[in-house]
Short mmCIF file of C-alpha atoms and ligand atoms in Angstrom, two decimals:
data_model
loop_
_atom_site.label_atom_id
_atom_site.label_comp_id
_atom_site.label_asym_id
_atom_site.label_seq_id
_atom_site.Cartn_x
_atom_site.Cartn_y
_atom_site.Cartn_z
CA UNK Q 1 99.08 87.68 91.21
CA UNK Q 2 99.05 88.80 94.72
CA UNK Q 3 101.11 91.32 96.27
CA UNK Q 4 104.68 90.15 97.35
CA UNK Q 5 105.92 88.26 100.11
CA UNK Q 6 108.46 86.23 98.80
CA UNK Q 7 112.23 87.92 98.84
CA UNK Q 8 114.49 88.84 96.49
CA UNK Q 9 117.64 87.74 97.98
CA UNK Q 10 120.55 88.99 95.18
CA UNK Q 11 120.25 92.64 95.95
CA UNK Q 12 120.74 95.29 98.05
CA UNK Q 13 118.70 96.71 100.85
CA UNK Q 14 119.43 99.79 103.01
CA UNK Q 15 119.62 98.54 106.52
CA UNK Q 16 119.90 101.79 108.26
CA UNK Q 17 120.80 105.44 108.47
CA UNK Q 18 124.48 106.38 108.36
CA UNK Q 19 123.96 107.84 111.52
CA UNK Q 20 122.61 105.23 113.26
CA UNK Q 21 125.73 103.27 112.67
CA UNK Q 22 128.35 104.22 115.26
CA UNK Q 23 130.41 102.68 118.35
CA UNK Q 24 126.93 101.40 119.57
CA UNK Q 25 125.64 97.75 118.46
CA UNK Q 26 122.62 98.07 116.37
CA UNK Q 27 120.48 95.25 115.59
CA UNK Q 28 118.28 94.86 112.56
CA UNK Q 29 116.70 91.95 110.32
CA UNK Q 30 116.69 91.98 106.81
CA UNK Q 31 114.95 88.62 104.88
CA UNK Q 32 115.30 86.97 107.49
CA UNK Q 33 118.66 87.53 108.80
CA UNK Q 34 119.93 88.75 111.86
CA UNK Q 35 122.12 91.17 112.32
CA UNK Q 36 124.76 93.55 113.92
CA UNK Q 37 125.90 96.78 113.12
CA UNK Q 38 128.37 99.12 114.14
CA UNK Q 39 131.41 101.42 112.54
CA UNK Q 40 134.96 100.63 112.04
CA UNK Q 41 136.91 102.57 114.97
CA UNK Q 42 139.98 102.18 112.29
CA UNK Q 43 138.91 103.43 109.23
CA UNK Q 44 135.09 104.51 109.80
CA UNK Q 45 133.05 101.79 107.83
CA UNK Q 46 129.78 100.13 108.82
CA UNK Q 47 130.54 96.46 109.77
CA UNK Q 48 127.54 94.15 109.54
CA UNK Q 49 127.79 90.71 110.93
CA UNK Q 50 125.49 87.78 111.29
CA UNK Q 51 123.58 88.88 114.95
CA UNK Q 52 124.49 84.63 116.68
CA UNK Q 53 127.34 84.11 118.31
CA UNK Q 54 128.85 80.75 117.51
CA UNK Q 55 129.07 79.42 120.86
CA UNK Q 56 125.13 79.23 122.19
CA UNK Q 57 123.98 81.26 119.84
CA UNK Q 58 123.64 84.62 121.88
CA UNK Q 59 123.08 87.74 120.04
CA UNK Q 60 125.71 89.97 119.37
CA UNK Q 61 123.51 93.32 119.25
CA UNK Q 62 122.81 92.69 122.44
CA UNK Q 63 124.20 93.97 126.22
CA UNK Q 64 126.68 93.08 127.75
CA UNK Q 65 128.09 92.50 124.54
CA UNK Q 66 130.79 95.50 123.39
CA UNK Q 67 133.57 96.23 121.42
CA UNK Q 68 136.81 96.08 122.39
CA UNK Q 69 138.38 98.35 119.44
CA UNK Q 70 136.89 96.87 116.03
CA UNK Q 71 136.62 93.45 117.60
CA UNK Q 72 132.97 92.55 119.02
CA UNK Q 73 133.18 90.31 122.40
CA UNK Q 74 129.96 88.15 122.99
CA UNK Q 75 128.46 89.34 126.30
CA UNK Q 76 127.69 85.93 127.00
CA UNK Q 77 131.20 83.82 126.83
CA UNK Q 78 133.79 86.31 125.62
CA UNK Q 79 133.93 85.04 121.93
CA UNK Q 80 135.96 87.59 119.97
CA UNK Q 81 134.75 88.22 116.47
CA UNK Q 82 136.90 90.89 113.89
CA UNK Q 83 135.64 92.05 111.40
CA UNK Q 84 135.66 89.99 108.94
CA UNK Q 85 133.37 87.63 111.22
CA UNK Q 86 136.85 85.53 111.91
CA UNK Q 87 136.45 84.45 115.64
CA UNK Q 88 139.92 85.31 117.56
CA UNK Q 89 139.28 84.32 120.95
CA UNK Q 90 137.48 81.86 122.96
CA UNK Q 91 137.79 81.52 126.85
CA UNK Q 92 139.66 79.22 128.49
CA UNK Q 93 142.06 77.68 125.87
CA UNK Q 94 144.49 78.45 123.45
CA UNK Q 95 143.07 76.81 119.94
CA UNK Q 96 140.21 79.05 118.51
CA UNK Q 97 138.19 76.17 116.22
CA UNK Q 98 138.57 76.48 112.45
CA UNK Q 99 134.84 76.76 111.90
CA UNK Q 100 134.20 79.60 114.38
CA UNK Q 101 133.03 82.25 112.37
CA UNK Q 102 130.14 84.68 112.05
CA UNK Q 103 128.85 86.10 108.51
CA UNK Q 104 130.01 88.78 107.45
CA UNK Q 105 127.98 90.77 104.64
CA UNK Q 106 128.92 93.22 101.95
CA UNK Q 107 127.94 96.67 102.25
CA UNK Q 108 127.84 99.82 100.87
CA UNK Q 109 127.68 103.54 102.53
CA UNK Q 110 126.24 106.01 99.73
CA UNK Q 111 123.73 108.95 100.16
CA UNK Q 112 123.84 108.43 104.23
CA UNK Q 113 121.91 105.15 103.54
CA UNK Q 114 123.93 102.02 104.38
CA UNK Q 115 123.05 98.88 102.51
CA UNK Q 116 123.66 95.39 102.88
CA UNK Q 117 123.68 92.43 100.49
CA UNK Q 118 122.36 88.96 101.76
CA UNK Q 119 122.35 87.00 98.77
CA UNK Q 120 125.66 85.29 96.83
CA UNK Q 121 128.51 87.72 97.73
CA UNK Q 122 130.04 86.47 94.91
CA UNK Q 123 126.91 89.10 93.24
CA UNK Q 124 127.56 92.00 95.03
CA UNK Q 125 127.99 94.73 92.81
CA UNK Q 126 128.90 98.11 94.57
CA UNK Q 127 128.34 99.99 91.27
CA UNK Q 128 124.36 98.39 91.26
CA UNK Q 129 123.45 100.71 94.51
CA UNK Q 130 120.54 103.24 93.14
CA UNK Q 131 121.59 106.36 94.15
CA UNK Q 132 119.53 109.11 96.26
CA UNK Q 133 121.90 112.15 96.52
CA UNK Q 134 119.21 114.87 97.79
CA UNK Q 135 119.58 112.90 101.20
CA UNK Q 136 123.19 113.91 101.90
CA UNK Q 137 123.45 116.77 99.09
CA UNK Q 138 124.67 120.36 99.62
CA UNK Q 139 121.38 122.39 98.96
CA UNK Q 140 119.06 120.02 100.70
CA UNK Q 141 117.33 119.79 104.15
CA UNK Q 142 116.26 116.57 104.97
CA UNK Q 143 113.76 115.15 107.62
CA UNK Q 144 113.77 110.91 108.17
CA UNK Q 145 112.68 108.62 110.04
CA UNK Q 146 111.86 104.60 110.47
CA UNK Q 147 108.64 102.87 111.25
CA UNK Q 148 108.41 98.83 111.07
CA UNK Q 149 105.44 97.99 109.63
CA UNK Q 150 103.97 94.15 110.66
CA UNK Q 151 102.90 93.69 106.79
CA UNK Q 152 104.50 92.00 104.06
CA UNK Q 153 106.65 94.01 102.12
CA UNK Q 154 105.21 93.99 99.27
CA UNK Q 155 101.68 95.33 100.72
CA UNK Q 156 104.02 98.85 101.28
CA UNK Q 157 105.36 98.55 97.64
CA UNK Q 158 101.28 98.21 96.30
CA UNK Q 159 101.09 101.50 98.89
CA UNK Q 160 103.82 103.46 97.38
CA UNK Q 161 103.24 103.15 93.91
CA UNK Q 162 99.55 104.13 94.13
CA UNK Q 163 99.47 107.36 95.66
CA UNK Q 164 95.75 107.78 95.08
CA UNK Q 165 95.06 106.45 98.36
CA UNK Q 166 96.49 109.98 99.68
CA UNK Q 167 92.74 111.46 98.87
CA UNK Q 168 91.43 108.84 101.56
CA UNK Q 169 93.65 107.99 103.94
CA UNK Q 170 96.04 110.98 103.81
CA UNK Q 171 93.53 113.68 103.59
CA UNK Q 172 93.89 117.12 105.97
CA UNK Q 173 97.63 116.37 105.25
CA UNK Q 174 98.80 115.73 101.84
CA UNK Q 175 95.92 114.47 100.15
CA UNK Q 176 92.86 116.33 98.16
CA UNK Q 177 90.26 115.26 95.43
CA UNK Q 178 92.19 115.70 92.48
CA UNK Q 179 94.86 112.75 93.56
CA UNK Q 180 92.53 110.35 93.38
CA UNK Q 181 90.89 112.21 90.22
CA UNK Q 182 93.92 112.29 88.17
CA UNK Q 183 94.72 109.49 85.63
CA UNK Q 184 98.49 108.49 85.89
CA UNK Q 185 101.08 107.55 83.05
CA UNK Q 186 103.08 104.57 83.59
CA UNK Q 187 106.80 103.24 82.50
CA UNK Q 188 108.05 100.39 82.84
CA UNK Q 189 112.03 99.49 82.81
CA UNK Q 190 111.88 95.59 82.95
CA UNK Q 191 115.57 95.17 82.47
CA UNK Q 192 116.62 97.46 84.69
CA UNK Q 193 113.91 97.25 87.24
CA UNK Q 194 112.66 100.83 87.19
CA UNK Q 195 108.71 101.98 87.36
CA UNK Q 196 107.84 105.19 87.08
CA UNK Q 197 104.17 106.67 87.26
CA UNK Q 198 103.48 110.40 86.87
CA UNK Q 199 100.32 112.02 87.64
CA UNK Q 200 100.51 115.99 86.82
CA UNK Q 201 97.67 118.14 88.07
CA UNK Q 202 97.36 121.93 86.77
CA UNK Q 203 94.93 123.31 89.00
CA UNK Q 204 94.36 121.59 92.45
CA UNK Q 205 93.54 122.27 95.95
CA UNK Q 206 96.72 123.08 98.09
CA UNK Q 207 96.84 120.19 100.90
CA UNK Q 208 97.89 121.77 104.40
CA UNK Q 209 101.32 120.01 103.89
CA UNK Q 210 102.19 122.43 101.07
CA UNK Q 211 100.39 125.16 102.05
CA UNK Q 212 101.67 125.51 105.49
CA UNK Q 213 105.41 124.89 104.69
CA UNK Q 214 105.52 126.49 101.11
CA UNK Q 215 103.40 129.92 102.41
CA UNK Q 216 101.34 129.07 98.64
CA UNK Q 217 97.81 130.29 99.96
CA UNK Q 218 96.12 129.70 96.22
CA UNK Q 219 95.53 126.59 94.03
CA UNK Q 220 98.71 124.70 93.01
CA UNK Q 221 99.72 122.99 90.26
CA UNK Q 222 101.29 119.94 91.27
CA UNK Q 223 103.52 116.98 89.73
CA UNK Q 224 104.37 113.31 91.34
CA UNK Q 225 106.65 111.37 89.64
CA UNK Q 226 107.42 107.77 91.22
CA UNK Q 227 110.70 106.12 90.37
CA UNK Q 228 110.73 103.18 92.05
CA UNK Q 229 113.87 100.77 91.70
CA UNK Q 230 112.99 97.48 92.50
CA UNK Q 231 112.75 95.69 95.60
CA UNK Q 232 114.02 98.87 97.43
CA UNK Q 233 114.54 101.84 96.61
CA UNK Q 234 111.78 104.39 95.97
CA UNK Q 235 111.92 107.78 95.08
CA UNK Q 236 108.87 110.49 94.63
CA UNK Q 237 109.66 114.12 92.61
CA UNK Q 238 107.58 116.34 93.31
CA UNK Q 239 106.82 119.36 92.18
CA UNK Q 240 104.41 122.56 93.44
CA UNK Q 241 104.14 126.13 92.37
CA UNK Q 242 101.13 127.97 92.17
CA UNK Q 243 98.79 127.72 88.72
CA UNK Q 244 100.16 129.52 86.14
CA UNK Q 245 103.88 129.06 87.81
CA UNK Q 246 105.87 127.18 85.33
CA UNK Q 247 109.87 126.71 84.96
CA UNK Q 248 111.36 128.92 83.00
CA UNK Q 249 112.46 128.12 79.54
CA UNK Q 250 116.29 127.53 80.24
CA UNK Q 251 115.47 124.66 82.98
CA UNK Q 252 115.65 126.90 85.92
CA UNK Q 253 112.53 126.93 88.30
CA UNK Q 254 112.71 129.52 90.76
CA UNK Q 255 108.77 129.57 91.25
CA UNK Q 256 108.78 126.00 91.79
CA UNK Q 257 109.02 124.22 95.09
CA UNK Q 258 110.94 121.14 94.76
CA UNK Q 259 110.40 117.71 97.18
CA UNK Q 260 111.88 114.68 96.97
CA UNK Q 261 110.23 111.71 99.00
CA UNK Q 262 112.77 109.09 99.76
CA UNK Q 263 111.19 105.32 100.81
CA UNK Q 264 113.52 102.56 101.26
CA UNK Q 265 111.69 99.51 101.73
CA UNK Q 266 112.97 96.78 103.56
CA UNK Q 267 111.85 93.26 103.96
CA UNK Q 268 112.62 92.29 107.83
CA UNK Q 269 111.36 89.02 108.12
CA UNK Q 270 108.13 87.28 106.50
CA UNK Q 271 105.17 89.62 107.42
CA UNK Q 272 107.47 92.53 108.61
CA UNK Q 273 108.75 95.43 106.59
CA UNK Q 274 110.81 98.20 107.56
CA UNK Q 275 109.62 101.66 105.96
CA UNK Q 276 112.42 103.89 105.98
CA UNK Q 277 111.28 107.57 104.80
CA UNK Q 278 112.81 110.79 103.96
CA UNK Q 279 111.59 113.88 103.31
CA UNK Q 280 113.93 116.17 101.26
CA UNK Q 281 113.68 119.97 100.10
CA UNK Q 282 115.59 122.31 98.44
CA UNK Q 283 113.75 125.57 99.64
CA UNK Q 284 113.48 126.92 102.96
CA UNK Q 285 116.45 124.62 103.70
CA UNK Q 286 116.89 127.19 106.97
CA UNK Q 287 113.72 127.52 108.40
CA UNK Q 288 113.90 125.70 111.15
CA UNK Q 289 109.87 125.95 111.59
CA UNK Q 290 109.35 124.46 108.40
CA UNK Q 291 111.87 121.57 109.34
CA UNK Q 292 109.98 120.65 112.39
CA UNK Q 293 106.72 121.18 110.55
CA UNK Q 294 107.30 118.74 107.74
CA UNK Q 295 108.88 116.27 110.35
CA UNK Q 296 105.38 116.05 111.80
CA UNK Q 297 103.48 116.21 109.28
CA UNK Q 298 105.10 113.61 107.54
CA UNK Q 299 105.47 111.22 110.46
CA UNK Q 300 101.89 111.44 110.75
CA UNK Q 301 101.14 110.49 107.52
CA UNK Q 302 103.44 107.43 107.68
CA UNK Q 303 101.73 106.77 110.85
CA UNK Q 304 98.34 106.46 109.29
CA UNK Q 305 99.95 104.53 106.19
CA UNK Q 306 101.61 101.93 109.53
CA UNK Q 307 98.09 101.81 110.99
CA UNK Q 308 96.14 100.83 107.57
CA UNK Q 309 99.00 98.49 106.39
CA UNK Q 310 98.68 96.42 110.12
CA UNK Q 311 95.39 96.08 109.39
CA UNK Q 312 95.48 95.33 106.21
CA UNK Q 313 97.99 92.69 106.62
CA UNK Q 314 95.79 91.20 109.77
CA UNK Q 315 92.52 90.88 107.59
CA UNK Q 316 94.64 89.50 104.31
CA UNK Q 317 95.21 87.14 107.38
CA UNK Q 318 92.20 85.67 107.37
CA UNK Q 319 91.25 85.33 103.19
CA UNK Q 320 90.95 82.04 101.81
CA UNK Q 321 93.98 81.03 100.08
CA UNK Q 322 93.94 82.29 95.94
CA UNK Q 323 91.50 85.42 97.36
CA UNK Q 324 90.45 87.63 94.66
CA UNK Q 325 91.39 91.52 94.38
CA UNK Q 326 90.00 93.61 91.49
CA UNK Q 327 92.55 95.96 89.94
CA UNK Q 328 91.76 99.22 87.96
CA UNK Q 329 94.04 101.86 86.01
CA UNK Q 330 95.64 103.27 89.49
CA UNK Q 331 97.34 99.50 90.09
CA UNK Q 332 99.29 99.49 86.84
CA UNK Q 333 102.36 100.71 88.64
CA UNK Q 334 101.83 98.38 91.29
CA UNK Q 335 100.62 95.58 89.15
CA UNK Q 336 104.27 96.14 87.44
CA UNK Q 337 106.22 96.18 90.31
CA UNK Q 338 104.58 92.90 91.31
CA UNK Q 339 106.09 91.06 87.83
CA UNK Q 340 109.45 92.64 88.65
CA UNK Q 341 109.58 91.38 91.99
CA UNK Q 342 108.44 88.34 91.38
CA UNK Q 343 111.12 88.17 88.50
CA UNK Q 344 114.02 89.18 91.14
CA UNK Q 345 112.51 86.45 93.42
CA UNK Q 346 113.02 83.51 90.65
CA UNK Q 347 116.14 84.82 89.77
CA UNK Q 348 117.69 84.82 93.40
CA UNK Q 349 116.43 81.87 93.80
CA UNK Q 350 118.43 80.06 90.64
CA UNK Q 351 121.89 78.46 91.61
CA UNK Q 352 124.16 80.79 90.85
CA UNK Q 353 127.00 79.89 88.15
CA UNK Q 354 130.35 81.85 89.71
CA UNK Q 355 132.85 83.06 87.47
CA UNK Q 356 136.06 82.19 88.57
S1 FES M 1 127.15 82.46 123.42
FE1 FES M 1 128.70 83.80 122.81
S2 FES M 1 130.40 83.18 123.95
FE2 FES M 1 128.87 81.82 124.58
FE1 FE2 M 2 100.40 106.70 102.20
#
């Protein structure tokens, strides 16, 4: 089975950053889907319509179409769209038409991440949103960003959940040898969804990542743990301290540096992926050196991880049809993710039976 491209359209998918959701229109794709953004003037929600204005189609993300309060007026015409997607006024007569209306689509603000759900709105189930706390959470300091990548999606969910390429293509930033050395455990939640693959080194090289932001000049010992939530949400734990360092025995972990590595990825359209990414940490939380350090640092390494994914996706390009990959022990996480997706893709693809 090759990696991913098909989408999973009964769940949710962050769409953007709480704070890129304000009195400006925002426009973003997501499977497929065009669409608007922008916050409630009234009561401070993220509104996300469907980015074509009835009329001729024009779209509403872009100038000189505004707001006028929470209504959205299509810089084309004037159409007048609340926020439900209910059109309210069209130029030049009294009688708005019965059919003119926009989509409107569920979402949900958690965690400074705001999601949307394309599917069956019927489906949406607040409650189902995975949760990533650190990125809003008292204690924290977090540094994000948001790079489209022109690759399938599922060619940066086979990147993610193999973190052995960090040796080669991350290395002089947050890869060394013992990445790639290191066999990984892997669990697999099929019901729910969940993989998780753990690779725990006791005595490794300190990449320049760590070393430079932690101050750790010596060997580290070092723990990844993936949870990934299928299709979007991915989340990495990590732990370093240097060798020897271990928590203490009541849970606590002062000599421990804790990092949590926040993906969300996003299918955009076919062959385009958005690759949201977070860096979280719960030390140093003031230093504003450190803040700017690990900003870098990390946008570089997402950079090179953009670069090799174009690439990739441009060669995959030109492969036969049914092209053969050879998988070893460091794809079983992605291997697994690939059944679950594939799963979510039949199952959002069923008619739906609604429960009235
Ligand atoms: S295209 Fe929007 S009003 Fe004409
Ligand atoms: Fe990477």
């Amino acid at each position: 089975m090759p990696h991913t491209t098909a989408f999973a359209r009964n769940q949710w998918y962050v769409t953007a950053y709480s704070h890129e959701v304000g009195r400006e229109l925002l426009g973003r794709t997501v499977l497929g889907e065009t669409l608007v953004l922008y916050r409630s003037e009234q009561d401070g929600t993220p509104v996300v319509l469907h980015d074509r204005c009835v009329h001729r189609r024009y779209p509403l993300s872009e100038a000189p179409t505004r707001l006028d309060g929470d209504r959205i007026v299509c810089g084309y015409h004037g159409f007048t769209y609340d926020t439900t997607g209910a059109c309210v006024y069209v130029p030049g007569q009294k009688r708005v038409p019965r059919t003119a209306r926009v989509a409107s689509y569920p979402v949900v603000e958690q965690d400074s991440l705001v999601w949307v759900w394309i599917g069956d709105p019927a489906l949406a189930d607040p409650q189902a949103v995975p949760r990533a706390a650190h990125l809003d959470a008292p204690g924290w300091t977090t540094v994000r960003g948001m790079e489209p990548i022109d690759c399938d999606y599922g060619l940066l969910v086979d990147n993610l959940l193999d973190l052995s390429h960090e040796t080669y293509l991350h290395g002089g930033y947050i890869g060394t040898p013992e990445v790639a050395e290191t066999p990984i455990t892997t669990e697999v939640d099929e019901g729910a969804g969940i993989v998780r693959v753990s690779r725990h080194m006791d005595d490794a090289e300190c990449p320049p990542f760590y070393a430079e932001s932690t101050g750790i000049s010596g060997r580290i010992m070092r723990r990844q743990d993936i949870e990934y939530h299928a299709p979007c949400l991915y989340l990495l734990h990590s732990r370093v301290a240097p060798v020897g360092v271990l928590p203490e025995a009541d849970g606590s972990d002062p000599g421990g540096f804790h990092t949590e590595i926040t993906y969300a990825i996003t299918p955009s359209a076919e062959g385009r992926v958005y690759d949201f990414w977070a860096v979280s940490r719960d030390w140093a939380t003031d230093d504003a050196g450190v803040t700017e350090f690990l900003r870098g640092n990390n946008h570089t390494v997402v950079m090179q991880d953009v670069t090799a994914l174009n690439l990739l996706q441009r060669s995959l390009r030109t492969e036969p049809d049914g092209y053969q990959e050879l998988s070893i022990n460091i794809d079983t996480g992605g291997l697994a993710a690939r059944r679950i997706l594939a799963r979510l893709v039949e199952e959002g693809d069923k008619p739906v039976e609604k429960v009235l």
